[in-house]
Short mmCIF file of C-alpha atoms and ligand atoms in Angstrom, two decimals:
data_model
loop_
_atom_site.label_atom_id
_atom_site.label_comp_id
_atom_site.label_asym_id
_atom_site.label_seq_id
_atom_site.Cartn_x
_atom_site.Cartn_y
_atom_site.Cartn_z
CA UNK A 1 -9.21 -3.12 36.49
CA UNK A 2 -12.14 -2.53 34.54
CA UNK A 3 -13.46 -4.55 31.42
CA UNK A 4 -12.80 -1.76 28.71
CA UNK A 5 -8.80 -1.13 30.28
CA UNK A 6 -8.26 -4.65 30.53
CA UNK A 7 -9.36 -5.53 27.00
CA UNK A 8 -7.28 -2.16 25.49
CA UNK A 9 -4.48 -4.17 27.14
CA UNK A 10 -5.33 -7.85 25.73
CA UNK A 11 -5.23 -5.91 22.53
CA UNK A 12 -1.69 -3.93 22.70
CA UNK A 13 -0.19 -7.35 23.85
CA UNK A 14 -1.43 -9.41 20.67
CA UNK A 15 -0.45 -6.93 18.01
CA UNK A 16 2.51 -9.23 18.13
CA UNK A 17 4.06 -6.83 15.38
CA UNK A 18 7.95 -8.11 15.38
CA UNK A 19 9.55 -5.51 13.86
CA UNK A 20 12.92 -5.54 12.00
CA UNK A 21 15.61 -5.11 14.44
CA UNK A 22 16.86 -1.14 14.51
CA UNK A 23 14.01 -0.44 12.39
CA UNK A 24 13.01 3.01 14.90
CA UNK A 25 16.17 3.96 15.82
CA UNK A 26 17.68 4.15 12.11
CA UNK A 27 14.31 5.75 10.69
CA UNK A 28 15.15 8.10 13.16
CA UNK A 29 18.86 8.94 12.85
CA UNK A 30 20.21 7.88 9.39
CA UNK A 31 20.02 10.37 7.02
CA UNK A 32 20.57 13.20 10.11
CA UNK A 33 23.92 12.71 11.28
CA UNK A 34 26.49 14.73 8.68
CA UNK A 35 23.96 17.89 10.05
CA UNK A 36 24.52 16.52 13.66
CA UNK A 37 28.47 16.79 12.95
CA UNK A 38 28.10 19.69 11.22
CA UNK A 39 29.63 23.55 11.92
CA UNK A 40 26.04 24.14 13.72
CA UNK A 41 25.02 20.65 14.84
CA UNK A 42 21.15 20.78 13.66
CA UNK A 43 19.44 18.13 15.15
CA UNK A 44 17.44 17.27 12.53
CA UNK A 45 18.04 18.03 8.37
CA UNK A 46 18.27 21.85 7.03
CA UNK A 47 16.19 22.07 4.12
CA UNK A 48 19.01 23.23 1.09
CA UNK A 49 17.30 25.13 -1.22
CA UNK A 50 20.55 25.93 -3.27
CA UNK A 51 20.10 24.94 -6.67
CA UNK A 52 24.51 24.96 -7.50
CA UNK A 53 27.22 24.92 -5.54
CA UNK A 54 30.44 26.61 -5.70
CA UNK A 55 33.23 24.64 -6.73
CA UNK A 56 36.81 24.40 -5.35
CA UNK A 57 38.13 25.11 -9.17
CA UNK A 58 36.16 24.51 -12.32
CA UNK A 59 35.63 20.68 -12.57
CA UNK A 60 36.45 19.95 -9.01
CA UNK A 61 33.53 20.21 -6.56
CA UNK A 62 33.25 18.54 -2.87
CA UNK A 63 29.52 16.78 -3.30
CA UNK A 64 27.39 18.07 -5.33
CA UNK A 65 27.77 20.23 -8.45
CA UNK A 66 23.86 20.73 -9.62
CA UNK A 67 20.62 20.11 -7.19
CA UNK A 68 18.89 18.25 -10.11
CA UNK A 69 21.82 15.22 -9.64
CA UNK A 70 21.32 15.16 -6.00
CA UNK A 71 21.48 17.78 -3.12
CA UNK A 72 22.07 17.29 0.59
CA UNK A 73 18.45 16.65 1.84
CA UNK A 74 18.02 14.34 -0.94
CA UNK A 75 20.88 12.63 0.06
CA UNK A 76 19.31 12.50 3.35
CA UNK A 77 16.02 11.15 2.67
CA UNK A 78 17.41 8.83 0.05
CA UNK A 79 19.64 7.28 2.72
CA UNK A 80 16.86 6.77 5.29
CA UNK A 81 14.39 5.22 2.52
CA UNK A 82 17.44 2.82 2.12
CA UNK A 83 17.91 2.01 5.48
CA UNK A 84 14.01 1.23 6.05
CA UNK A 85 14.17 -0.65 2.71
CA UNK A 86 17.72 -2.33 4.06
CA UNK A 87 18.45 -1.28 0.38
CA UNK A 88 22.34 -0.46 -0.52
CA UNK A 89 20.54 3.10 -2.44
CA UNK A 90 17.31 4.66 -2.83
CA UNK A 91 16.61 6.67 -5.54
CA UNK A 92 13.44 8.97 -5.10
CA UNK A 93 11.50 11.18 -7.83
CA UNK A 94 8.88 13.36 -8.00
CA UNK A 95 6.36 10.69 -7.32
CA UNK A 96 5.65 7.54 -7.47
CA UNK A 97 4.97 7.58 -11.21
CA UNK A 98 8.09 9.09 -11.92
CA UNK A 99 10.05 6.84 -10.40
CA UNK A 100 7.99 3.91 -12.38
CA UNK A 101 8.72 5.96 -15.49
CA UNK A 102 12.50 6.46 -14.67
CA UNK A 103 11.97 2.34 -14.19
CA UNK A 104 10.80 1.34 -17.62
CA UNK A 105 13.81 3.33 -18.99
CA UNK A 106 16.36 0.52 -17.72
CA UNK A 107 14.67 -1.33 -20.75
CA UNK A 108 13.32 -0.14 -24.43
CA UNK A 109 11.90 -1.14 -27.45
CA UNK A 110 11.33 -4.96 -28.26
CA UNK A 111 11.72 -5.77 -24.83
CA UNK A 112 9.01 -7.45 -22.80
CA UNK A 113 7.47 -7.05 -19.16
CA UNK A 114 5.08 -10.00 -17.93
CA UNK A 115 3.10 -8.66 -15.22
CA UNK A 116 -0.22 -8.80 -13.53
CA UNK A 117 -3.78 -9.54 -14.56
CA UNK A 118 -4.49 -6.43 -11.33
CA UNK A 119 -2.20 -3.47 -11.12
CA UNK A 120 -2.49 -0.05 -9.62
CA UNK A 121 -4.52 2.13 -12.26
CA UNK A 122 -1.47 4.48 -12.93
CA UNK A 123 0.72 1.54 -13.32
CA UNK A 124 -1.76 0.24 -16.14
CA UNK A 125 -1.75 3.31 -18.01
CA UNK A 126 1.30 3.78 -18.04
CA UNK A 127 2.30 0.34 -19.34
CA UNK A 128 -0.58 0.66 -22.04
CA UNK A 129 -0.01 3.86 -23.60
CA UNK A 130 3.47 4.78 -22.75
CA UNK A 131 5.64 1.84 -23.03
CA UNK A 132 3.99 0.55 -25.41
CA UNK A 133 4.68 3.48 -27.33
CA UNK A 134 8.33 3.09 -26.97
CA UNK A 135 7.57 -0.68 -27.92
CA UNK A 136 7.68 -2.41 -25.19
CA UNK A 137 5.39 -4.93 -24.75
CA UNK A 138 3.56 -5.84 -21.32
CA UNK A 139 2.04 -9.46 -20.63
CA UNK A 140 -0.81 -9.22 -18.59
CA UNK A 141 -1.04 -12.98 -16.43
CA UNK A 142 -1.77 -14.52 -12.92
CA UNK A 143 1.50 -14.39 -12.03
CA UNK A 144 0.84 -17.18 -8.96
CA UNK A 145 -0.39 -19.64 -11.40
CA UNK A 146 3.56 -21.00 -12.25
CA UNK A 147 2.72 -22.87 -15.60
CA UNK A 148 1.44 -19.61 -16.96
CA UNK A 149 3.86 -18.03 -15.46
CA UNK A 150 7.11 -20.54 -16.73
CA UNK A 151 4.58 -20.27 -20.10
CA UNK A 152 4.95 -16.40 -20.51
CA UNK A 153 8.85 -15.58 -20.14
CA UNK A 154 10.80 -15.61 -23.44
CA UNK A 155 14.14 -14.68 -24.74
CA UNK A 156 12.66 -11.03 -25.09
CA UNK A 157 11.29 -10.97 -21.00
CA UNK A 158 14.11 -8.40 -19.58
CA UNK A 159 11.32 -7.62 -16.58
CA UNK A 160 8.62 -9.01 -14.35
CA UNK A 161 6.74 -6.19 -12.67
CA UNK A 162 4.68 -7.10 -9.32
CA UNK A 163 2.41 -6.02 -6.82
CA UNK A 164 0.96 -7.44 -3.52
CA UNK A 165 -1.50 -7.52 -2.54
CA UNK A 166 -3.42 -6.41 -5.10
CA UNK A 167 -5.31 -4.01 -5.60
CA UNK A 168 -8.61 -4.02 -4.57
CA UNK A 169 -9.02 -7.63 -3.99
CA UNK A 170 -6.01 -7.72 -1.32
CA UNK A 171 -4.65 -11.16 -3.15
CA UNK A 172 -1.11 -12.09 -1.96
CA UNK A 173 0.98 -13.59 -4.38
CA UNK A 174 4.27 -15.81 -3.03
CA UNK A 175 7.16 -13.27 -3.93
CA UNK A 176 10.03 -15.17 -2.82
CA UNK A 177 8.37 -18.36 -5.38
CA UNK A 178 7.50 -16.17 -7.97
CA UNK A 179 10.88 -14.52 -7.85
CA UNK A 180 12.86 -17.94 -7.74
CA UNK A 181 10.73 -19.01 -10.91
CA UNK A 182 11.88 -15.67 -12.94
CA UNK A 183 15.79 -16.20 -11.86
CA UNK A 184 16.06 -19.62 -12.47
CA UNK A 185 14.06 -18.96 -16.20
CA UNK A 186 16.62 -15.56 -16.36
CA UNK A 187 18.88 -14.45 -13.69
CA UNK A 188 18.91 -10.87 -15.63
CA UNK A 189 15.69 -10.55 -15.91
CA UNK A 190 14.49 -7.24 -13.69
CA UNK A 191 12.32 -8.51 -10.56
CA UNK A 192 10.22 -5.19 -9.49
CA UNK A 193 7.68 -5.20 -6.46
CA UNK A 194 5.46 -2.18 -5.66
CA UNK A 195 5.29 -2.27 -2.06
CA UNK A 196 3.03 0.62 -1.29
CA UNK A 197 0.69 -1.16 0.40
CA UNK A 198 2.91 -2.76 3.12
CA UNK A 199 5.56 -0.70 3.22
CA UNK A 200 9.01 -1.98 4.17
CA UNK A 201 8.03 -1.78 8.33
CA UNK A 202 6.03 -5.15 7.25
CA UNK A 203 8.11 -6.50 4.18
CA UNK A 204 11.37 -6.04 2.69
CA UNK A 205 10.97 -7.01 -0.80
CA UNK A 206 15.25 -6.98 -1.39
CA UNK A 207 15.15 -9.16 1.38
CA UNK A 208 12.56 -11.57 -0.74
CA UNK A 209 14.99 -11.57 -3.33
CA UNK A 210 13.61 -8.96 -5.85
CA UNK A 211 15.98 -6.32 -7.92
CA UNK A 212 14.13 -2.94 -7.08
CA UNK A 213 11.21 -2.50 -4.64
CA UNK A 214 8.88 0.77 -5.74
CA UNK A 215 7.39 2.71 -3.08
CA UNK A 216 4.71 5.74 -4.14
CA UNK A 217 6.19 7.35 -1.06
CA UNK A 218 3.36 10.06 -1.98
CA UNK A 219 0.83 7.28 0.82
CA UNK A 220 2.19 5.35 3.85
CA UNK A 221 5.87 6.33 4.42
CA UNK A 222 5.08 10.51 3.80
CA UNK A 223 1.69 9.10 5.86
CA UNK A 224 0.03 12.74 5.99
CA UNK A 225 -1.64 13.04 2.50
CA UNK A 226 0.56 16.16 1.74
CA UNK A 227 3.67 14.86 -0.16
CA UNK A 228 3.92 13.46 -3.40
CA UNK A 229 7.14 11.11 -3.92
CA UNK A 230 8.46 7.85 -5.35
CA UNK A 231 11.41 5.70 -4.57
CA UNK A 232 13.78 2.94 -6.31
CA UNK A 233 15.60 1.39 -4.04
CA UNK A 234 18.00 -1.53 -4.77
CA UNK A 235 21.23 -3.70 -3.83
CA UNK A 236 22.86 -3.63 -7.04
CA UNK A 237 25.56 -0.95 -8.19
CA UNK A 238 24.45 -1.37 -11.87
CA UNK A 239 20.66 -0.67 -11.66
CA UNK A 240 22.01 2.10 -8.30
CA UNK A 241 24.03 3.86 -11.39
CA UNK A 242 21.41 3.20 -14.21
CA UNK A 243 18.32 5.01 -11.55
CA UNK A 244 20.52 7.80 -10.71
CA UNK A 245 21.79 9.25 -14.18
CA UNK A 246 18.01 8.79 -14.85
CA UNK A 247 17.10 10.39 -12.06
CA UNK A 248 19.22 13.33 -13.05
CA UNK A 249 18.86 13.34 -16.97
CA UNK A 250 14.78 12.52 -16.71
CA UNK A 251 14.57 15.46 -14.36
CA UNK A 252 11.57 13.97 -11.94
CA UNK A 253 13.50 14.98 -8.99
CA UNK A 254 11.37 15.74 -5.04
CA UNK A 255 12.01 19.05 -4.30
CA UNK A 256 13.42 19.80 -0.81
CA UNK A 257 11.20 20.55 1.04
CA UNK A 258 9.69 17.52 0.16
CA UNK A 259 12.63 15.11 1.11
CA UNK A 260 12.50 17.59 4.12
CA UNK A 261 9.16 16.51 5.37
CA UNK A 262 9.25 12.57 3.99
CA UNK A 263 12.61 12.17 6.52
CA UNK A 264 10.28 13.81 8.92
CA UNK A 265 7.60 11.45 8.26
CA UNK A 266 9.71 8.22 8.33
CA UNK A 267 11.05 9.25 11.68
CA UNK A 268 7.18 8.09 13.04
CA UNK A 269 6.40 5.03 10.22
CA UNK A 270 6.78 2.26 12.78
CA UNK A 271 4.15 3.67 14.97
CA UNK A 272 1.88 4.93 12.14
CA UNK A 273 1.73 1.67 10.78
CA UNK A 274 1.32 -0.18 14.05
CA UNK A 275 -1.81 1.44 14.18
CA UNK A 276 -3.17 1.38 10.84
CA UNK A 277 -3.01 -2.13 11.23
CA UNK A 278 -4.59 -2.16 14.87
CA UNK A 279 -7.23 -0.28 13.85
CA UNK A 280 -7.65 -1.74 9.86
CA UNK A 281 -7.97 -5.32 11.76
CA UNK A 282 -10.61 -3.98 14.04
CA UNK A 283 -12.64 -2.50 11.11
CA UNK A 284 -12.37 -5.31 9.17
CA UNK A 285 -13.80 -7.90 11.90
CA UNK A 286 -15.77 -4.90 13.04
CA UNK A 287 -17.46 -5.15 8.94
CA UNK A 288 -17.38 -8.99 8.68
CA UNK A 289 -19.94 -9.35 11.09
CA UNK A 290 -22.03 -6.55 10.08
CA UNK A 291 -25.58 -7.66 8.28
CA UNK A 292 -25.15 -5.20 5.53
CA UNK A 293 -21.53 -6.75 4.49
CA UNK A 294 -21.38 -9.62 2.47
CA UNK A 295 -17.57 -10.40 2.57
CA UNK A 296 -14.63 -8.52 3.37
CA UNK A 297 -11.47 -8.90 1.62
CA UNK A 298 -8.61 -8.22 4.34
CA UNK A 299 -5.45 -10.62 4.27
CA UNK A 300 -5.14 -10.31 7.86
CA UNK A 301 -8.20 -12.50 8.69
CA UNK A 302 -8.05 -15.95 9.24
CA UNK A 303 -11.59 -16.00 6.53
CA UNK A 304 -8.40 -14.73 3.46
CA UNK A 305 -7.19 -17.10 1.19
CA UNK A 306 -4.27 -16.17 1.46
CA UNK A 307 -4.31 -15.62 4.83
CA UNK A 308 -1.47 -18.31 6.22
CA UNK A 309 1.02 -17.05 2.61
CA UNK A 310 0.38 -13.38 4.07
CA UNK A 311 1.65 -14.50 7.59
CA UNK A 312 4.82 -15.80 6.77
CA UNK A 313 5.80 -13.28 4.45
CA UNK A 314 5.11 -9.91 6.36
CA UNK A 315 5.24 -9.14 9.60
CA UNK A 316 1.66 -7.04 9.68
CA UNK A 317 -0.76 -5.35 7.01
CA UNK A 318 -1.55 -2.00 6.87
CA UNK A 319 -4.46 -0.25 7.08
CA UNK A 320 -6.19 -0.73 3.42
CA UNK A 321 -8.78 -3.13 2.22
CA UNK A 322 -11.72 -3.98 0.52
CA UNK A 323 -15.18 -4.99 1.19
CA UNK A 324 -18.56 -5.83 -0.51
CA UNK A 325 -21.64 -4.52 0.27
CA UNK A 326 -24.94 -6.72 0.27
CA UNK A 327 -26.20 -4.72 -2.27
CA UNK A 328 -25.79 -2.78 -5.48
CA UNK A 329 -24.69 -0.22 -6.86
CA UNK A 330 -26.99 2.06 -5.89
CA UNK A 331 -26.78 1.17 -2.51
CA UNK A 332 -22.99 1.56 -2.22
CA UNK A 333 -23.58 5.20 -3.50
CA UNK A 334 -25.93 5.70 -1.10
CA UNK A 335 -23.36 4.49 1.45
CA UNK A 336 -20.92 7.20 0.30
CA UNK A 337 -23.34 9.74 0.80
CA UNK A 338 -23.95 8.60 4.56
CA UNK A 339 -20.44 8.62 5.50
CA UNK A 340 -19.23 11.27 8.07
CA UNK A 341 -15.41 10.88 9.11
CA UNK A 342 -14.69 8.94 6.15
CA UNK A 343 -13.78 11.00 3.37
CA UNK A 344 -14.75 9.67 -0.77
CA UNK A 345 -11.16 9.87 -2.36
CA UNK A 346 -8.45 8.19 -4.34
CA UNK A 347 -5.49 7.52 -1.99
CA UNK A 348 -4.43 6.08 0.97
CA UNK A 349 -1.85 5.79 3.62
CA UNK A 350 -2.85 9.34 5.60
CA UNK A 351 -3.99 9.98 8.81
CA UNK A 352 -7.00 10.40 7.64
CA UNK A 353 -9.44 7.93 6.54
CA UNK A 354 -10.74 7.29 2.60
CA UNK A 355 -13.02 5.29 1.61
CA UNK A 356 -13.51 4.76 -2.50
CA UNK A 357 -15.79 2.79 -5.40
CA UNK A 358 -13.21 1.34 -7.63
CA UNK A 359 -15.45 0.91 -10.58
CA UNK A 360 -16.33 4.13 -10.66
CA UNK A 361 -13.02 5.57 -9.64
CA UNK A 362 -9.46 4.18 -9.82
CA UNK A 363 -11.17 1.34 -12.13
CA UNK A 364 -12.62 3.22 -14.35
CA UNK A 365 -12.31 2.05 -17.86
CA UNK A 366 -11.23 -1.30 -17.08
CA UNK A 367 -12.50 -3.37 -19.55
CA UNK A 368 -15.52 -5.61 -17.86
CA UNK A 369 -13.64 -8.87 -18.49
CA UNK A 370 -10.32 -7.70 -16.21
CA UNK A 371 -12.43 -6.39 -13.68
CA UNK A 372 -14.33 -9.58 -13.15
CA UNK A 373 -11.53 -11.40 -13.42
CA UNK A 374 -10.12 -9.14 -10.49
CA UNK A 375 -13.21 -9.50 -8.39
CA UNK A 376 -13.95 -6.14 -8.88
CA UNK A 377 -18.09 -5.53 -9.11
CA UNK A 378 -20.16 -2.86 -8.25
CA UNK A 379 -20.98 -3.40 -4.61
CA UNK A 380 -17.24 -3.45 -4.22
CA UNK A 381 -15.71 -0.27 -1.32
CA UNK A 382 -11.88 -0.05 -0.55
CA UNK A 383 -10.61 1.40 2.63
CA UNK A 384 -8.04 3.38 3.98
CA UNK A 385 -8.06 3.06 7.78
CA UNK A 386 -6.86 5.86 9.66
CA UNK A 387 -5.11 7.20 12.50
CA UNK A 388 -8.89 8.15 14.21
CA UNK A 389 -10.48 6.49 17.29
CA UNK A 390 -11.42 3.12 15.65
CA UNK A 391 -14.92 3.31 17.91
CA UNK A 392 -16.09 6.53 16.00
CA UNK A 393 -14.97 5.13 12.60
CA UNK A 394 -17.03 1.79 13.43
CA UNK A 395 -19.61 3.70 14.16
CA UNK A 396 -19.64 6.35 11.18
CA UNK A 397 -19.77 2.67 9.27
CA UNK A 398 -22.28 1.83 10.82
CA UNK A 399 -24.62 4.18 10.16
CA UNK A 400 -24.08 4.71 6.50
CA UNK A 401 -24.30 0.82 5.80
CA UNK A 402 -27.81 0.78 7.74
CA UNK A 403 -29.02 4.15 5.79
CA UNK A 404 -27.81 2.20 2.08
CA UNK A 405 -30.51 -0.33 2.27
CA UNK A 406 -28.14 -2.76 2.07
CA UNK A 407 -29.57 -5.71 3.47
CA UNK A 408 -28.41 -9.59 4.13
CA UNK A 409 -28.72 -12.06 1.31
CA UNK A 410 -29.40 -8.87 -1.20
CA UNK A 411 -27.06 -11.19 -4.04
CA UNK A 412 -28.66 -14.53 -3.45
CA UNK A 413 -32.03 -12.37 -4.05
CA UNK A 414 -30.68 -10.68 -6.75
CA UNK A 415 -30.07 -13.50 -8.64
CA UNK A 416 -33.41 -15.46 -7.47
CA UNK A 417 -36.27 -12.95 -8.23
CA UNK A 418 -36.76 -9.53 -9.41
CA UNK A 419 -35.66 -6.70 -7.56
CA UNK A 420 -38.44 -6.07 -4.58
CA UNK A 421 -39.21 -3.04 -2.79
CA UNK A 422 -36.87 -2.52 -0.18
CA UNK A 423 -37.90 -3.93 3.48
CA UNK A 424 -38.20 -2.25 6.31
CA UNK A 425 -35.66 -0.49 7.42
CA UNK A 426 -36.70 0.12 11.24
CA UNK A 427 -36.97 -3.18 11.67
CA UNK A 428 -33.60 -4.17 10.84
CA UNK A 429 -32.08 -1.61 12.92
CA UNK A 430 -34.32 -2.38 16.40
CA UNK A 431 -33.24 -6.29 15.82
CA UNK A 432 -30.10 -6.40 14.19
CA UNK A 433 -27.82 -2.95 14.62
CA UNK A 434 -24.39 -3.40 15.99
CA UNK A 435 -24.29 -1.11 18.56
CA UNK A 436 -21.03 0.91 18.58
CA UNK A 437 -20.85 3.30 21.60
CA UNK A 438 -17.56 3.85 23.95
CA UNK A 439 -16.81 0.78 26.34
CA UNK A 440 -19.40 -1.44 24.33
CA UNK A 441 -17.22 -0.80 21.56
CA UNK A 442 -13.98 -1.81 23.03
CA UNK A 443 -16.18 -4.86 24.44
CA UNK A 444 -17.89 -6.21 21.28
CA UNK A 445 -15.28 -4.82 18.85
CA UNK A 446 -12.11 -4.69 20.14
CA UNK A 447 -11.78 -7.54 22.45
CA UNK A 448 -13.15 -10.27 20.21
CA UNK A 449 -10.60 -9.33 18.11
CA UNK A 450 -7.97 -11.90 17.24
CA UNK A 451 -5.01 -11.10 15.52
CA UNK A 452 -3.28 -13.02 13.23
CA UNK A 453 0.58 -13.48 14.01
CA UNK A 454 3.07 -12.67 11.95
CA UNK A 455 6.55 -13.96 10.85
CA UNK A 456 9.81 -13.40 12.93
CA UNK A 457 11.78 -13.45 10.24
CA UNK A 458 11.97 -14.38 6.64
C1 PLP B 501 -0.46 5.81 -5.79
C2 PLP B 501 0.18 4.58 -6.26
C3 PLP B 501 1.16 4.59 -7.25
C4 PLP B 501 1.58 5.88 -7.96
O1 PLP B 501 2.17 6.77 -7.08
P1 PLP B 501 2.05 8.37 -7.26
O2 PLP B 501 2.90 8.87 -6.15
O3 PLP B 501 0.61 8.72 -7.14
O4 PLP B 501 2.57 8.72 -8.61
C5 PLP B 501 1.73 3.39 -7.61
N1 PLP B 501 1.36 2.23 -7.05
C6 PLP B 501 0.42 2.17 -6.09
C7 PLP B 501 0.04 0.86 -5.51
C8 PLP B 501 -0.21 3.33 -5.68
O5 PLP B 501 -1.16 3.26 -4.78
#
């Protein structure tokens, strides 16, 4: 056997991704089986496109009466979100934002949410100028740090809205802790976790205890870049009831075809994701080592702070993180420029790889103060690995991060003297460059990866 076959081998046999039992088999049958029984047996979900259905006499209909309270294909989607959640319902919207809109309506005016110092940009904007507008009032803390946290709930707290890991630093926070902390303060207090990052094939947040987990379906579970979609999906009747009349009487319902091609997409998650995470690990070492990289944030490397936390609480990452460049902000748009098979965009969770500048994009108009706070500077990239040959997107890295001028130690210098012409370049590459090229990636790359192992169960 040769080196390269016999390290790709090493490599499938440590991803050492447990998943949840059934996970495949339901993603791939629940929500298809009335069409199975059905007059015509389908195999897989008709798209129905009707927008009423008859009725048996006025008042009396068999399922559905109107497509904007539910239809059959949402009913099929919503019931394989729930089973990949192991959620009693799933409500889905339009996207992801409607379904965090359809959210903030199980509360209203005087009522408070304590949330995160980080948040998705969306999520911020909406929680500044919409709910505040319908006076609700958000607490922005470190939600890990419990005195705050024991500090900030009050008589008026009817929600505590997370996200992990956040965005772009890739901090965990405990869920299950923070979770216990809010019940035992409140046990009706709303628990919400946005889970677009993992996705329930690596963490079940009903499972952790929360009230509704929030999926932008729109990235990882519709996994092509061509859907846009949100989900609520929860255990208890009363918030089930609450979502759905909201669902209906909001009117931010997915379209069918859309709930058409979302059950298609869920049918491959598990082996999607096992690969965004093979290939977001590899990457990430890959980047670690790299001269022109001063630290990447990933919580699937040992070098995380919250590496061990990440472990035991999900059972892999996906394929998104964050790095910084040893350099400025120049330099990282000159890195942008150089990249090939990456593409510059917002987004994440397709096939396709994206790479983006948060302070000039999705953190844009952040006020200075938060985004230190969060880590987030101006040498900071996030990335969305993809479903590519990891060997060509090392190497489209590596090419753009030795034409930035990035160069080793660029902060320490920074801060020591005034900025000096840049070095030579030629230099740098002839001693230093990583050389990424076929087998001598799968040998330098991929078979010094280690990969962390992750939790059985919870
Ligand atoms: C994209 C995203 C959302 C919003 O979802 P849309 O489908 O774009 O409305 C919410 N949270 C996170 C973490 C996201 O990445």
């Amino acid at each position: 056997m040769s080196r390269a076959s016999s390290s790709a081998h090493f490599l499938h046999s440590d991803m050492d991704v447990i998943p949840f039992p059934k996970f495949a088999t339901n993603a791939i049958h629940i929500g298809n089986e009335p069409e199975r029984n059905g007059a015509s047996h389908d195999l897989v979900t008709p798209i129905s496109l009707a927008v009423t259905f008859g009725q048996i006499e006025p008042g009396v209909f068999k399922v559905h009466d109107y497509a904007r309270g539910g239809n059959p294909t949402r009913d099929s989607v919503e019931r394989s979100l729930a089973a990949a959640e192991n959620a009693a319902h799933t409500v889905t919207f339009s996207s992801g934002t409607g379904a965090l809109s359809a959210i903030m309506q199980l509360i209203g005016s005087g009522d408070e949410v304590v949330s995160m110092a980080s948040l998705y940009g969306g999520t911020y904007t909406y929680f500044d100028n919409i709910a505040t507008k319908n006076g609700i009032r958000i607490v922005y803390l470190d939600v890990t740090d419990a005195d705050k946290l024991h500090h900030a709930l009050s008589r008026n707290t009817r929600m505590v809205y997370l996200e992990s890991p956040v965005n772009p630093s890739m901090r965990v926070i405990d869920i299950e802790a923070v979770v216990r902390s809010v019940k035992g303060y409140n046990k009706d207090i709303i628990t919400v976790l946005d889970n677009s990052f993992t996705t329930p094939y690596f963490l079940r947040p009903l499972d952790l205890g929360v009230d509704i987990s929030y999926q932008s379906v729109s990235k990882y579970m519709g996994g092509h870049a061509d859907v846009m979609m949100g989900s609520a999906s929860v255990n208890s009747e009363d918030l089930a009831n609450r979502l759905k009349y909201l669902q209906n009487n909001m009117g931010a319902i997915p379209s069918p075809f859309d709930c058409y091609l979302i059950l298609r997409s869920l049918k491959t998650l598990h082996i999607r994701m096992r690969e965004h995470m093979k290939n977001g690990l590899l990457v990430a070492k890959f980047l670690e080592r790299h001269p022109c990289v001063e630290k990447v944030n990933h919580p699937g490397l040992p070098s995380h702070p919250n590496y061990e936390l990440f472990k035991k609480q999900s059972r892999g990452c996906s394929g998104i993180f964050s790095f910084y460049l040893s350099g400025g902000k120049t330099e990282l748009f000159k890195f942008f420029r150089h990249l090939k098979i990456f593409t510059v965009a917002a987004s994440f969770g397709g096939c396709e790889s994206v790479c983006s500048f948060p302070t000039v994009m999705s953190h844009k108009g952040v006020q200075p103060k938060v985004l230190q706070a969060a880590g987030v500077t101006d040498n900071l990239a996030r990335l969305s690995i993809g479903l590519e040959d990891v060997e060509d997107l090392m190497e489209d890295l590596d090419q753009a991060l030795w034409s930035s001028g990035a160069r080793k130690g660029y902060q320490q210098q920074q801060q020591q003297t005034s900025p000096t012409s840049t070095d030579s370049r030629r230099d740098r590459r002839g001693s230093q460059k990583i050389k990424i090229v076929n087998t001598q990636a799968t040998q330098t790359g991929v078979a010094e990866v280690e990969t962390p192992r992750f939790a059985r169960r919870y």
